[in-house]
Structure formats: C-alpha cells, structure tokens
Short mmCIF file of N, CA and C in Angstrom, two decimals:
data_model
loop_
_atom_site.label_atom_id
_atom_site.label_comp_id
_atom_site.label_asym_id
_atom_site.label_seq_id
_atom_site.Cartn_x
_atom_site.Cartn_y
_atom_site.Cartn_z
N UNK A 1 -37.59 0.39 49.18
CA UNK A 1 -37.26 1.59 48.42
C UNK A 1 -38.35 2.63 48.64
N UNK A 2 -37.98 3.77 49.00
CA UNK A 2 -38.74 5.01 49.18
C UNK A 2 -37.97 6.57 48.58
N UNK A 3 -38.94 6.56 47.44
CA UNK A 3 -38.10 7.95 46.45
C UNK A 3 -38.02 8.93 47.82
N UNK A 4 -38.95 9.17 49.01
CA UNK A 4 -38.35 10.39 49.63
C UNK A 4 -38.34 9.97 51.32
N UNK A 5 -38.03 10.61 51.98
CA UNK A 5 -37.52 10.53 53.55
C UNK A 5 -38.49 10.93 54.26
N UNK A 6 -39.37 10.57 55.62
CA UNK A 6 -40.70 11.43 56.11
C UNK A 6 -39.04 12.43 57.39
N UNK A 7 -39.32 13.23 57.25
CA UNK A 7 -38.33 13.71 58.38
C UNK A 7 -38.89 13.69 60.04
N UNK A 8 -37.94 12.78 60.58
CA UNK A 8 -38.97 12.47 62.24
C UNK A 8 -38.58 13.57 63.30
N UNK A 9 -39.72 14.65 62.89
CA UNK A 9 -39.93 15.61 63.36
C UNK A 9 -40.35 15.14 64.96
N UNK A 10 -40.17 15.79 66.45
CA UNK A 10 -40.47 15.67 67.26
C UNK A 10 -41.74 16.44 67.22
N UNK A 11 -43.02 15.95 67.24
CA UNK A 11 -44.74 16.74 67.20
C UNK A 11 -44.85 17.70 68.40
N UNK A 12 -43.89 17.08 69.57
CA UNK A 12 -43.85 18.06 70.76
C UNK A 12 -43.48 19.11 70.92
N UNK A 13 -42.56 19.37 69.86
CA UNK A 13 -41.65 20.66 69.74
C UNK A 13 -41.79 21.14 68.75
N UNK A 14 -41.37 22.33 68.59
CA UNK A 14 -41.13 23.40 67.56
C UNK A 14 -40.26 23.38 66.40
N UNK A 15 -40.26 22.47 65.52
CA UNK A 15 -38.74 22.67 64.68
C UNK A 15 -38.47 23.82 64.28
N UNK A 16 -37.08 24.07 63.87
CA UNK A 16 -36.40 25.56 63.43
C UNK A 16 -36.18 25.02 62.18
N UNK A 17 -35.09 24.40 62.33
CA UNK A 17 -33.96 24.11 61.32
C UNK A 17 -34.01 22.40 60.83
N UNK A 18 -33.41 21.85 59.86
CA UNK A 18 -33.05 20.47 59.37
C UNK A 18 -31.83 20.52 58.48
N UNK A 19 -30.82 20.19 58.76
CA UNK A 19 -29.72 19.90 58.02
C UNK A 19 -29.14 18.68 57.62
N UNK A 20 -28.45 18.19 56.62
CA UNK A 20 -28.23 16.63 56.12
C UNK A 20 -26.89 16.68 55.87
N UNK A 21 -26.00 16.08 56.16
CA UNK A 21 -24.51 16.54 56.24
C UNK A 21 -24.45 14.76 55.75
N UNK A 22 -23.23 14.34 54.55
CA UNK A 22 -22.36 13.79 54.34
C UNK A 22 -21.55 12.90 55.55
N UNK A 23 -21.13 12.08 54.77
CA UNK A 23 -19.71 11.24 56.35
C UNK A 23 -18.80 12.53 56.41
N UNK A 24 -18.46 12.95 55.49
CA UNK A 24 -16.77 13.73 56.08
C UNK A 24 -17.77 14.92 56.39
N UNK A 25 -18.47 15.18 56.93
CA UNK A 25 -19.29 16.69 57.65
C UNK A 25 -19.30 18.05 56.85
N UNK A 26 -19.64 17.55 55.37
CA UNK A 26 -19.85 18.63 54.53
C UNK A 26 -21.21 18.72 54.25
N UNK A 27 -22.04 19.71 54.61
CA UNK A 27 -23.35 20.25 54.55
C UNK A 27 -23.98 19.61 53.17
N UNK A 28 -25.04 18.80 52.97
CA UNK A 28 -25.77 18.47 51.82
C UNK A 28 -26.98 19.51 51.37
N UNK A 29 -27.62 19.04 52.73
CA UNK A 29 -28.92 19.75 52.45
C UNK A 29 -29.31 20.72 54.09
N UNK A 30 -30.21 22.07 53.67
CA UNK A 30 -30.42 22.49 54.95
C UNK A 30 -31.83 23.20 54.89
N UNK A 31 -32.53 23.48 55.51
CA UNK A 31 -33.90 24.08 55.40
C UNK A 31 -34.54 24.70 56.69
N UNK A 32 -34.85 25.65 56.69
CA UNK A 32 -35.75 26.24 57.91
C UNK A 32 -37.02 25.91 57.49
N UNK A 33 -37.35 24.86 59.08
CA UNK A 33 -39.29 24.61 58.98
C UNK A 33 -39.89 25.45 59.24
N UNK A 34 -40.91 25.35 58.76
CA UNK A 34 -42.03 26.87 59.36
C UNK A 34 -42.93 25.08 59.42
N UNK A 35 -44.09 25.42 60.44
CA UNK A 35 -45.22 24.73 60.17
C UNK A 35 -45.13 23.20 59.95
N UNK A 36 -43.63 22.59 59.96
CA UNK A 36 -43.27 21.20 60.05
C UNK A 36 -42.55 20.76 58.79
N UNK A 37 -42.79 21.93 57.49
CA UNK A 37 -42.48 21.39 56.35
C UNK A 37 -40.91 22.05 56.37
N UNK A 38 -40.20 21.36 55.85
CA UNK A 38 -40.83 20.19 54.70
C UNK A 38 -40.82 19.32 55.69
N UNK A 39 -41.77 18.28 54.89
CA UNK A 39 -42.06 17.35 55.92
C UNK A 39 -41.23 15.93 55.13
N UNK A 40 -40.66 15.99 54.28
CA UNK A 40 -39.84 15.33 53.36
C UNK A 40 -38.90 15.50 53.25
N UNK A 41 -37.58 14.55 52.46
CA UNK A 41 -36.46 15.52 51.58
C UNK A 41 -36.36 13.94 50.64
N UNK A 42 -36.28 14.60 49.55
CA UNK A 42 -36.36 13.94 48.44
C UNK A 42 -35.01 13.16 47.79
N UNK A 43 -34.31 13.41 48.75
CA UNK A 43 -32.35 13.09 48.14
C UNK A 43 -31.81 13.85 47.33
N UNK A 44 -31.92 15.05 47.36
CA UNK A 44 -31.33 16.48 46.15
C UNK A 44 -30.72 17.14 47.21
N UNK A 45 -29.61 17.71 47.06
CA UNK A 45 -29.11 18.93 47.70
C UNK A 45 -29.77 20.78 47.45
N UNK A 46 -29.88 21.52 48.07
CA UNK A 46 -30.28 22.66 47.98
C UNK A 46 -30.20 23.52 46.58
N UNK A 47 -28.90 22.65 45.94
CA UNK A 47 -28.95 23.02 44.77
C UNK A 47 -29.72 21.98 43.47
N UNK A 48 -30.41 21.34 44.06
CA UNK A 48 -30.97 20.13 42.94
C UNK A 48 -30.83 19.21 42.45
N UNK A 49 -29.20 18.90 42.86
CA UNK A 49 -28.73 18.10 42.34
C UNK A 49 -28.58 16.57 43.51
N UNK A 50 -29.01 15.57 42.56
CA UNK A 50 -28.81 14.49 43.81
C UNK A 50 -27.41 14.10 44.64
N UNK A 51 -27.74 13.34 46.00
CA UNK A 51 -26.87 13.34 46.64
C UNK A 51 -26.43 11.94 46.43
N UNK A 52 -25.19 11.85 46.66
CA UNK A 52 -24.83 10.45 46.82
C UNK A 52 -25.00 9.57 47.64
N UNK A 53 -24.64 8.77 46.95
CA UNK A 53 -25.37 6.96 47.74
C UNK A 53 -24.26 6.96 48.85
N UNK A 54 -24.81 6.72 50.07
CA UNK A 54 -23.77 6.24 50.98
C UNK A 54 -24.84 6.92 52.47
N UNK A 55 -23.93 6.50 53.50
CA UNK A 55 -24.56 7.29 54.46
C UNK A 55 -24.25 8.82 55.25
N UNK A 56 -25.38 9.25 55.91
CA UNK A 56 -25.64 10.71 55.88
C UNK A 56 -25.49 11.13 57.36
N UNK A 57 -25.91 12.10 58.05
CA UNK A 57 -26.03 12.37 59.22
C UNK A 57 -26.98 13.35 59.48
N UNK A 58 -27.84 13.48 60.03
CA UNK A 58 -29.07 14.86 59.98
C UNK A 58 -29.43 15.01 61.48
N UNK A 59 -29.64 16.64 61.38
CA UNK A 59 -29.72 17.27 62.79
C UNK A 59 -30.95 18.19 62.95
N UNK A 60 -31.51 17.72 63.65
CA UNK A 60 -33.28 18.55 63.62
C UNK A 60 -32.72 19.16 64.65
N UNK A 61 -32.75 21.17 64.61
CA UNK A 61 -32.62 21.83 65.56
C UNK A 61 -34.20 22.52 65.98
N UNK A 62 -34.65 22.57 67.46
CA UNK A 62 -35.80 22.90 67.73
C UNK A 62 -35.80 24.51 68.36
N UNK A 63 -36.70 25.21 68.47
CA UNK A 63 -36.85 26.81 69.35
C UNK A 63 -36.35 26.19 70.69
N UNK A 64 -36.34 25.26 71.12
CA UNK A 64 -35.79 24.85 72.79
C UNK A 64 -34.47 25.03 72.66
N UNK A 65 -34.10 24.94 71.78
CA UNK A 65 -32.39 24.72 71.82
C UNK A 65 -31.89 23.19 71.52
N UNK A 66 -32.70 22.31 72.00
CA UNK A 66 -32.66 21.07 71.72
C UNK A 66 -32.59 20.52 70.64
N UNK A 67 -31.66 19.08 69.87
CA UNK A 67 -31.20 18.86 68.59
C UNK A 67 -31.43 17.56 69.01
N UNK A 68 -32.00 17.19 67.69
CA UNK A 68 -31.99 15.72 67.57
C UNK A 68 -31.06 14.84 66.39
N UNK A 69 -30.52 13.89 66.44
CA UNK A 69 -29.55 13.81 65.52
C UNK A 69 -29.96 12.00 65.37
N UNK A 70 -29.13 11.74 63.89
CA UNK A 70 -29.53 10.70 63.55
C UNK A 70 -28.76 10.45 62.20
N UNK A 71 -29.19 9.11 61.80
CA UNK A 71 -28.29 8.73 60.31
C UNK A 71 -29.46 8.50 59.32
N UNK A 72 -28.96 8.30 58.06
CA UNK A 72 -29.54 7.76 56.97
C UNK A 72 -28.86 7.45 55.90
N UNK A 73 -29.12 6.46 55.22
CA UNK A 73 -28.21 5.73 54.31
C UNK A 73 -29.21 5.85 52.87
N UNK A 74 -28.44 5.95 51.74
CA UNK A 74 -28.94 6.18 50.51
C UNK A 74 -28.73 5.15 49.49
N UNK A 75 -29.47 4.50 49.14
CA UNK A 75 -29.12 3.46 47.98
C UNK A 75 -29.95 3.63 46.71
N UNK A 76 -29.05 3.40 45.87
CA UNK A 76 -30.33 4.14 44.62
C UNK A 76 -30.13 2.93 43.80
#
C-alpha cells in the first residue's frame, strides 16, 4: 500500500504533460509538468475528489513529441 504514485518520469526528457484516464477512456486526472512536478498523484481527480478503485491508464507526453504510456491499478 502506497497513499501516492512516484510518476515514472523519463530523467532524459522533458515532460510536458501527465494524464490518468479510466478503462472506458474518460479523463481522471491531467497536469502540465514544469520542472518534473508533480512528481506524484495522490488518487484525486483535478477536482479533489477520489478516483475509483479499479484500473487506470496514464500517458506521459514529452517536448519530443514522444509519449509514454502505461497502467495502474487502485485498491483502497
């Protein structure tokens, strides 16, 4: 159990963007990095409110153009 997520930022690149999308591909959470942060996400949606238990999908977009994509599952 870990209250928050380290987000696996590529150190080589530049992040822009981080978004956390749901199974059916409805936007949870989204954030522009400056400087790497957040360097977390805590399981709240943009509006504060927590997200549900189940699994997720998240897309690190970089200044290259390049996206990294990946899952995460939530159990509370």
């Amino acid at each position: 159990y870990d209250p928050a997520w380290n987000i696996p930022y590529d150190t080589n690149k530049k992040p822009k963007s981080v978004k956390i999308l749901d199974k059916s591909g409805r936007e949870v959470f989204q954030s522009t990095v400056l400087d790497f942060s957040p360097a977390e996400w805590n399981g709240e949606s943009n509006t504060g409110l927590a997200i549900g238990v189940g699994y997720h999908l998240y897309f690190i977009e970089y200044a290259d153009g390049t996206v990294d994509k990946g899952s995460l599952t939530i159990l509370r």
